Tab-separated table of C-alpha atoms in Angstrom:
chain	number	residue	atom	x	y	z
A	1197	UNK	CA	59.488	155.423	99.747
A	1198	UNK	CA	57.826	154.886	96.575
A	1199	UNK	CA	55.131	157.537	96.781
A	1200	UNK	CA	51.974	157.075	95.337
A	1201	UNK	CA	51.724	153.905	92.855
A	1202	UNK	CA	49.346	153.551	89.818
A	1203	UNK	CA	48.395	149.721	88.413
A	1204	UNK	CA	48.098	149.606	85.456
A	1205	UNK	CA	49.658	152.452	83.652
A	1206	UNK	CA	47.904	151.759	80.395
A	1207	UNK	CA	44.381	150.231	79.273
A	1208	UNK	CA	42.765	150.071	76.413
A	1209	UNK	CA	38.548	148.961	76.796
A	1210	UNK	CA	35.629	147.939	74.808
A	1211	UNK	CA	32.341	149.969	75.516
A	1212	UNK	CA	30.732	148.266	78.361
A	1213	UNK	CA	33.638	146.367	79.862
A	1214	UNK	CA	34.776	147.240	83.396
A	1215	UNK	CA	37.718	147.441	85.237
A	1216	UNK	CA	39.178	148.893	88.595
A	1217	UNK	CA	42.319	151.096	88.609
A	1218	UNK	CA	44.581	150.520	91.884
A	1219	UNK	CA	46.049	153.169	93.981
A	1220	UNK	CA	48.957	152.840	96.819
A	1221	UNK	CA	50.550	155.511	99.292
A	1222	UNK	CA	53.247	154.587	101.787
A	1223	UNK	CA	53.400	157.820	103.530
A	1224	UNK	CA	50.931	157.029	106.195
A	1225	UNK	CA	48.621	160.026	104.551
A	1226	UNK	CA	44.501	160.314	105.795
A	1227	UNK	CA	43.221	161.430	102.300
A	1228	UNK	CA	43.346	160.518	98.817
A	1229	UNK	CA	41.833	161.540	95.588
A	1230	UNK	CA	40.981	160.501	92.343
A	1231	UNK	CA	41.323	163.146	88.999
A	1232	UNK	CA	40.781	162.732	85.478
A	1233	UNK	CA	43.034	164.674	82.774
A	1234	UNK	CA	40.926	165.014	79.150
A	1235	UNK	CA	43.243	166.502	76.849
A	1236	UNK	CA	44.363	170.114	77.134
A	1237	UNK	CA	42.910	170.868	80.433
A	1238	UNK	CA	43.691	170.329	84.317
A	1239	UNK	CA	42.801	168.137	86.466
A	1240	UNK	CA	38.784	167.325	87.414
A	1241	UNK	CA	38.400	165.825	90.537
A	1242	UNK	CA	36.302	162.763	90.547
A	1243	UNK	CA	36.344	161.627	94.375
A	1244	UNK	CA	38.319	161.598	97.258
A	1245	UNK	CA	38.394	159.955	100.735
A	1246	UNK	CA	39.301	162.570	103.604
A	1247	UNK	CA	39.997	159.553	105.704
A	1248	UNK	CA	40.103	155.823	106.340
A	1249	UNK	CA	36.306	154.670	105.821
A	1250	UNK	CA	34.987	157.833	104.243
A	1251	UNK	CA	34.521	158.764	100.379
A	1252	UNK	CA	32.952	161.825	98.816
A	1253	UNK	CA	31.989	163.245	95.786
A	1254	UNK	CA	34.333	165.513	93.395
A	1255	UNK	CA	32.880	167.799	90.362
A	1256	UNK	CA	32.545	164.406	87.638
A	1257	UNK	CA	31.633	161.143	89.764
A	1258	UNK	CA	29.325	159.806	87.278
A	1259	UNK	CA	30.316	156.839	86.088
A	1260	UNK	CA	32.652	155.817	88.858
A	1261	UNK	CA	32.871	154.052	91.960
A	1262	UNK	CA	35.155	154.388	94.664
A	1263	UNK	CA	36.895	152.291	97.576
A	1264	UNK	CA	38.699	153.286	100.404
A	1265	UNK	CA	40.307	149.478	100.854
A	1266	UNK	CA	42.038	150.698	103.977
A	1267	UNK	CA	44.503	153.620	104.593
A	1268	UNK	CA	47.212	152.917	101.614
A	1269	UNK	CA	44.954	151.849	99.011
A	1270	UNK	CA	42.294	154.012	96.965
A	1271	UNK	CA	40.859	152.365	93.733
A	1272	UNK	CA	38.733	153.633	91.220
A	1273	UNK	CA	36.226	151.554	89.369
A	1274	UNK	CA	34.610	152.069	86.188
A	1275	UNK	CA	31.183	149.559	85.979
A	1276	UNK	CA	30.641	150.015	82.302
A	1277	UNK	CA	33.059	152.090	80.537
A	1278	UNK	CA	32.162	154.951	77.695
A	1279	UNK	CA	34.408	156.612	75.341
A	1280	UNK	CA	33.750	159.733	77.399
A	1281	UNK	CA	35.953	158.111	80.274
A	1282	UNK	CA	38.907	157.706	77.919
A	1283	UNK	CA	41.480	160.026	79.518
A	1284	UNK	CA	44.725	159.650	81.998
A	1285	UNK	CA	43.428	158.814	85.541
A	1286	UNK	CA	45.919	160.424	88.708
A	1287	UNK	CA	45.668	159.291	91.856
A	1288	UNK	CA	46.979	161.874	94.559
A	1289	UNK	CA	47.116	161.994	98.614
A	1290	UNK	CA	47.920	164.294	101.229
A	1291	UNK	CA	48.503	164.012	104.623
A	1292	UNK	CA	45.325	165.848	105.880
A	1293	UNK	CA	43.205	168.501	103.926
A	1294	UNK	CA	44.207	170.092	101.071
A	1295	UNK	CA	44.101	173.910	102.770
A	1296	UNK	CA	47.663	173.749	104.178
A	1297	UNK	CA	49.202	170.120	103.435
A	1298	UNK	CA	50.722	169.118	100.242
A	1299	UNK	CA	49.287	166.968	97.287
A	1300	UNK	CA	51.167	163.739	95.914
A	1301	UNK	CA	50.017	162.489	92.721
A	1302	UNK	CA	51.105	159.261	90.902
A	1303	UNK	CA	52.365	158.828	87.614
A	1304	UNK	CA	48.841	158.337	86.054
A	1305	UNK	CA	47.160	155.452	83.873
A	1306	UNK	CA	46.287	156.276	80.572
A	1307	UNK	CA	43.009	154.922	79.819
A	1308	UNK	CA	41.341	154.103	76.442
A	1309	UNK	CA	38.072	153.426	75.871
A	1310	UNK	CA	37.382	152.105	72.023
B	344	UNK	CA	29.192	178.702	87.477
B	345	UNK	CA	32.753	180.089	88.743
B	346	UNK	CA	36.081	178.615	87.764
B	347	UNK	CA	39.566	178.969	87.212
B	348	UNK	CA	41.189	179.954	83.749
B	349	UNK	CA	44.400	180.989	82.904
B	350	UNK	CA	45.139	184.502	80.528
B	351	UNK	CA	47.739	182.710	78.364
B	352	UNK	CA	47.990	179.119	76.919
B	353	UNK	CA	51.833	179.478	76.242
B	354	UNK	CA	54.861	180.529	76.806
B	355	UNK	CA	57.824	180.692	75.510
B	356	UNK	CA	61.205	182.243	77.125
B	357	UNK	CA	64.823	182.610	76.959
B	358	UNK	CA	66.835	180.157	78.989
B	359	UNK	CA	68.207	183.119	81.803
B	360	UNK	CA	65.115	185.499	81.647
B	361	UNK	CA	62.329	185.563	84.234
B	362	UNK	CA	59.082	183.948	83.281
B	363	UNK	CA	55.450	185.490	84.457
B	364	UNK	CA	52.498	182.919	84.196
B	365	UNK	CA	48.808	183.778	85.380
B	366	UNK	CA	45.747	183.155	86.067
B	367	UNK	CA	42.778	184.179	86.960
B	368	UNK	CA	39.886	183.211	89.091
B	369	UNK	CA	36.421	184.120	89.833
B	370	UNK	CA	35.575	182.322	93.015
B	371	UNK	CA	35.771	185.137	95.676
B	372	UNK	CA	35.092	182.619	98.624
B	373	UNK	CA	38.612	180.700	97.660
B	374	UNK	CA	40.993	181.081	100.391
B	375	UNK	CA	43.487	178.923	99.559
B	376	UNK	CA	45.618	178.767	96.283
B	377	UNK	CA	48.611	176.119	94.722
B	378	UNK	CA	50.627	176.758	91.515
B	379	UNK	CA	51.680	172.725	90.086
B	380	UNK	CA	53.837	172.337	87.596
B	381	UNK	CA	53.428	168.864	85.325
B	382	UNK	CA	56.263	167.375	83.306
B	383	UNK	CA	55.263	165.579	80.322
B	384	UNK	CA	53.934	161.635	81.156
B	385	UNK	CA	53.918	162.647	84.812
B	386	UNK	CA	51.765	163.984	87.732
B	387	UNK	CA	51.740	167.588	88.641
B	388	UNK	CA	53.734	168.638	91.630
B	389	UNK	CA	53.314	170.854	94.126
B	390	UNK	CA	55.326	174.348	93.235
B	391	UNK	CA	54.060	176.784	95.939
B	392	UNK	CA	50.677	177.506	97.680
B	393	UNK	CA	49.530	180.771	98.887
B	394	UNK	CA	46.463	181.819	101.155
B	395	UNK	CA	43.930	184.594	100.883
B	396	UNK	CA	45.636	186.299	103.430
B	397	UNK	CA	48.393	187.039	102.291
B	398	UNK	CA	49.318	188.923	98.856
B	399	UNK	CA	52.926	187.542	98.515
B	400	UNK	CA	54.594	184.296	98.929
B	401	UNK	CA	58.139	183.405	98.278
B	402	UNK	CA	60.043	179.786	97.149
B	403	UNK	CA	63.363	179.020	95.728
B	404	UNK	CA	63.572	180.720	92.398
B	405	UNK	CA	59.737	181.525	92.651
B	406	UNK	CA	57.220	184.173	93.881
B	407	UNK	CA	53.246	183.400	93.505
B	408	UNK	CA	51.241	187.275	94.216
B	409	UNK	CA	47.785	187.207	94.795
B	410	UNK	CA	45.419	189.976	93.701
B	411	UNK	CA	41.968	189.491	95.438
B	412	UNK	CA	40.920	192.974	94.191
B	413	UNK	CA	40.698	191.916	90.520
B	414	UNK	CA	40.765	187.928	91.551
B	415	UNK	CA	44.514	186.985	89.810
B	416	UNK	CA	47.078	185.368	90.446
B	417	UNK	CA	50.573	185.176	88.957
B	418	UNK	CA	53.735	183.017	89.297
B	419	UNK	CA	57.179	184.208	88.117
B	420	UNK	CA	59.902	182.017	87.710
B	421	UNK	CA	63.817	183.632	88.025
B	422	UNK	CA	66.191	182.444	85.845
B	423	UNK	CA	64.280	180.348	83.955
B	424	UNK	CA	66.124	177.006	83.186
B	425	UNK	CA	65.259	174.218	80.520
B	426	UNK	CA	64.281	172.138	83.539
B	427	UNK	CA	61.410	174.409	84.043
B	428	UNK	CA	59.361	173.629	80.609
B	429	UNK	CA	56.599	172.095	81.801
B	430	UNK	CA	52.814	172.924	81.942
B	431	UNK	CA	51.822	175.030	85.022
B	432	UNK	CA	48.546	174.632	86.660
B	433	UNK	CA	46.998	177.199	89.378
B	434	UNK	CA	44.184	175.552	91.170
B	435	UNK	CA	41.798	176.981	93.882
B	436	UNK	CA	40.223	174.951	96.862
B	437	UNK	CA	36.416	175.765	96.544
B	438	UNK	CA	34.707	176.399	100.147
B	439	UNK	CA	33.679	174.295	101.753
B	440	UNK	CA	35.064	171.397	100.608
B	441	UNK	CA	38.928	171.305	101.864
B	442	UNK	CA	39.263	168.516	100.038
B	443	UNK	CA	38.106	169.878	96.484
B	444	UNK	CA	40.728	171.701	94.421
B	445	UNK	CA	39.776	173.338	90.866
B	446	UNK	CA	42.434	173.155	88.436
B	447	UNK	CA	42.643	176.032	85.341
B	448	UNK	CA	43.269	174.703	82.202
B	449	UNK	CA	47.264	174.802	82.202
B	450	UNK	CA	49.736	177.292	80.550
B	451	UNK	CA	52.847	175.585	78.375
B	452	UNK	CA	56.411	177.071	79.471
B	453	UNK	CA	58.730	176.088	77.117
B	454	UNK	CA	62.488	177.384	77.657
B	455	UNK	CA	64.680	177.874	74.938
B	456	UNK	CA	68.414	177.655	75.486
């Protein structure tokens, strides 16, 4: 099992460009999530999909979209990136709700936005 | 609004002794709590988890106590080992959203051999 898989695991952007980052589970998990890492802090959670078809809000969607491609694959897309979004993206997933079932995160993509 | 902080931004311990990191939190309606530790480059991972019912939880080599009374919570590491620097996270799931986890701001162990 690989786990949860980041593409790409670095980026560097111009102001205004856009790009979607890709996330993969293989353990059969309902939910994933989406979190943002500025420097010096812990982790903000910008959405998450409790299950196949469904996304939701975390505390800092602004700026992003979200897909729920099917049950692997999460991806996170930025429309028109801002040097406020540069930070290290993780992707995560558990097998049901957080309350009680373990979080697996990925190894992250570290984002730049010039 | 309420969040999650932590009392101490580092660390620092003898390879051998026993390490004591907290945090504290000021959502009362939390009821469920995870400690993550995150290696540099990586993820965090899951350490231990504790809920609001209980005051005491128990893993291999570490204990996470919860104190609703003055809202903290602690995790002590025995026989701290190099392979423990990291940076620890607590993190709180905020009711009603099982989904949504709050992370403090981290607290750097380092170990020193």
């Amino acid at each position: 099992n690989a786990g949860v898989t980041q593409t790409p695991k670095f980026q560097v952007l111009k102001t205004g460009q856009s790009m979607t980052l890709q996330c993969a589970q293989d353990m059969n998990h309902n939910s994933m999530y989406w979190y943002r890492q500025d420097p010096g802090m812990g982790l903000r959670l910008i959405y998450y999909s409790a299950s196949e078809g469904t996304t939701d809000k975390g505390e800092v969607p602004n700026g992003y979209n979200v897909s729920r491609l099917n049950k692997r694959e999460f991806s996170l897309r930025l429309e028109s990136a801002a040097p406020s979004q540069t930070s290290v993206y993780f992707c995560a997933s558990s097998e049901g709700p957080l309350s009680g079932n373990e979080q697996f995160f990925g190894p992250g993509t570290r984002l730049t936005v010039l | 609004g309420e969040s999650v902080g932590l009392h101490l931004p580092t660390l620092s311990v003898q390879e051998g002794d026993n390490s004591i990191i907290n945090c504290a939190y000021s959502n009362s309606a939390s009821d469920y709590f995870i400690w993550y530790k995150q290696e540099s480059g990586k993820g965090p991972q899951f350490i231990i988890d504790i809920r609001s019912n209980m005051d005491k939880r128990q893993g291999q080599r570490v204990t996470v106590l919860l104190n609703k009374t003055v809202k903290h919570l602690s995790l002590q590491i025995a026989a701290t080992q190099p392979g423990d620097s990291a940076v620890y996270f607590c993190a709180e799931n905020i009711l009603p959203h099982n989904n949504d986890m709050r992370f403090g701001a981290g607290t750097r162990l380092t170990v020193k051999p």
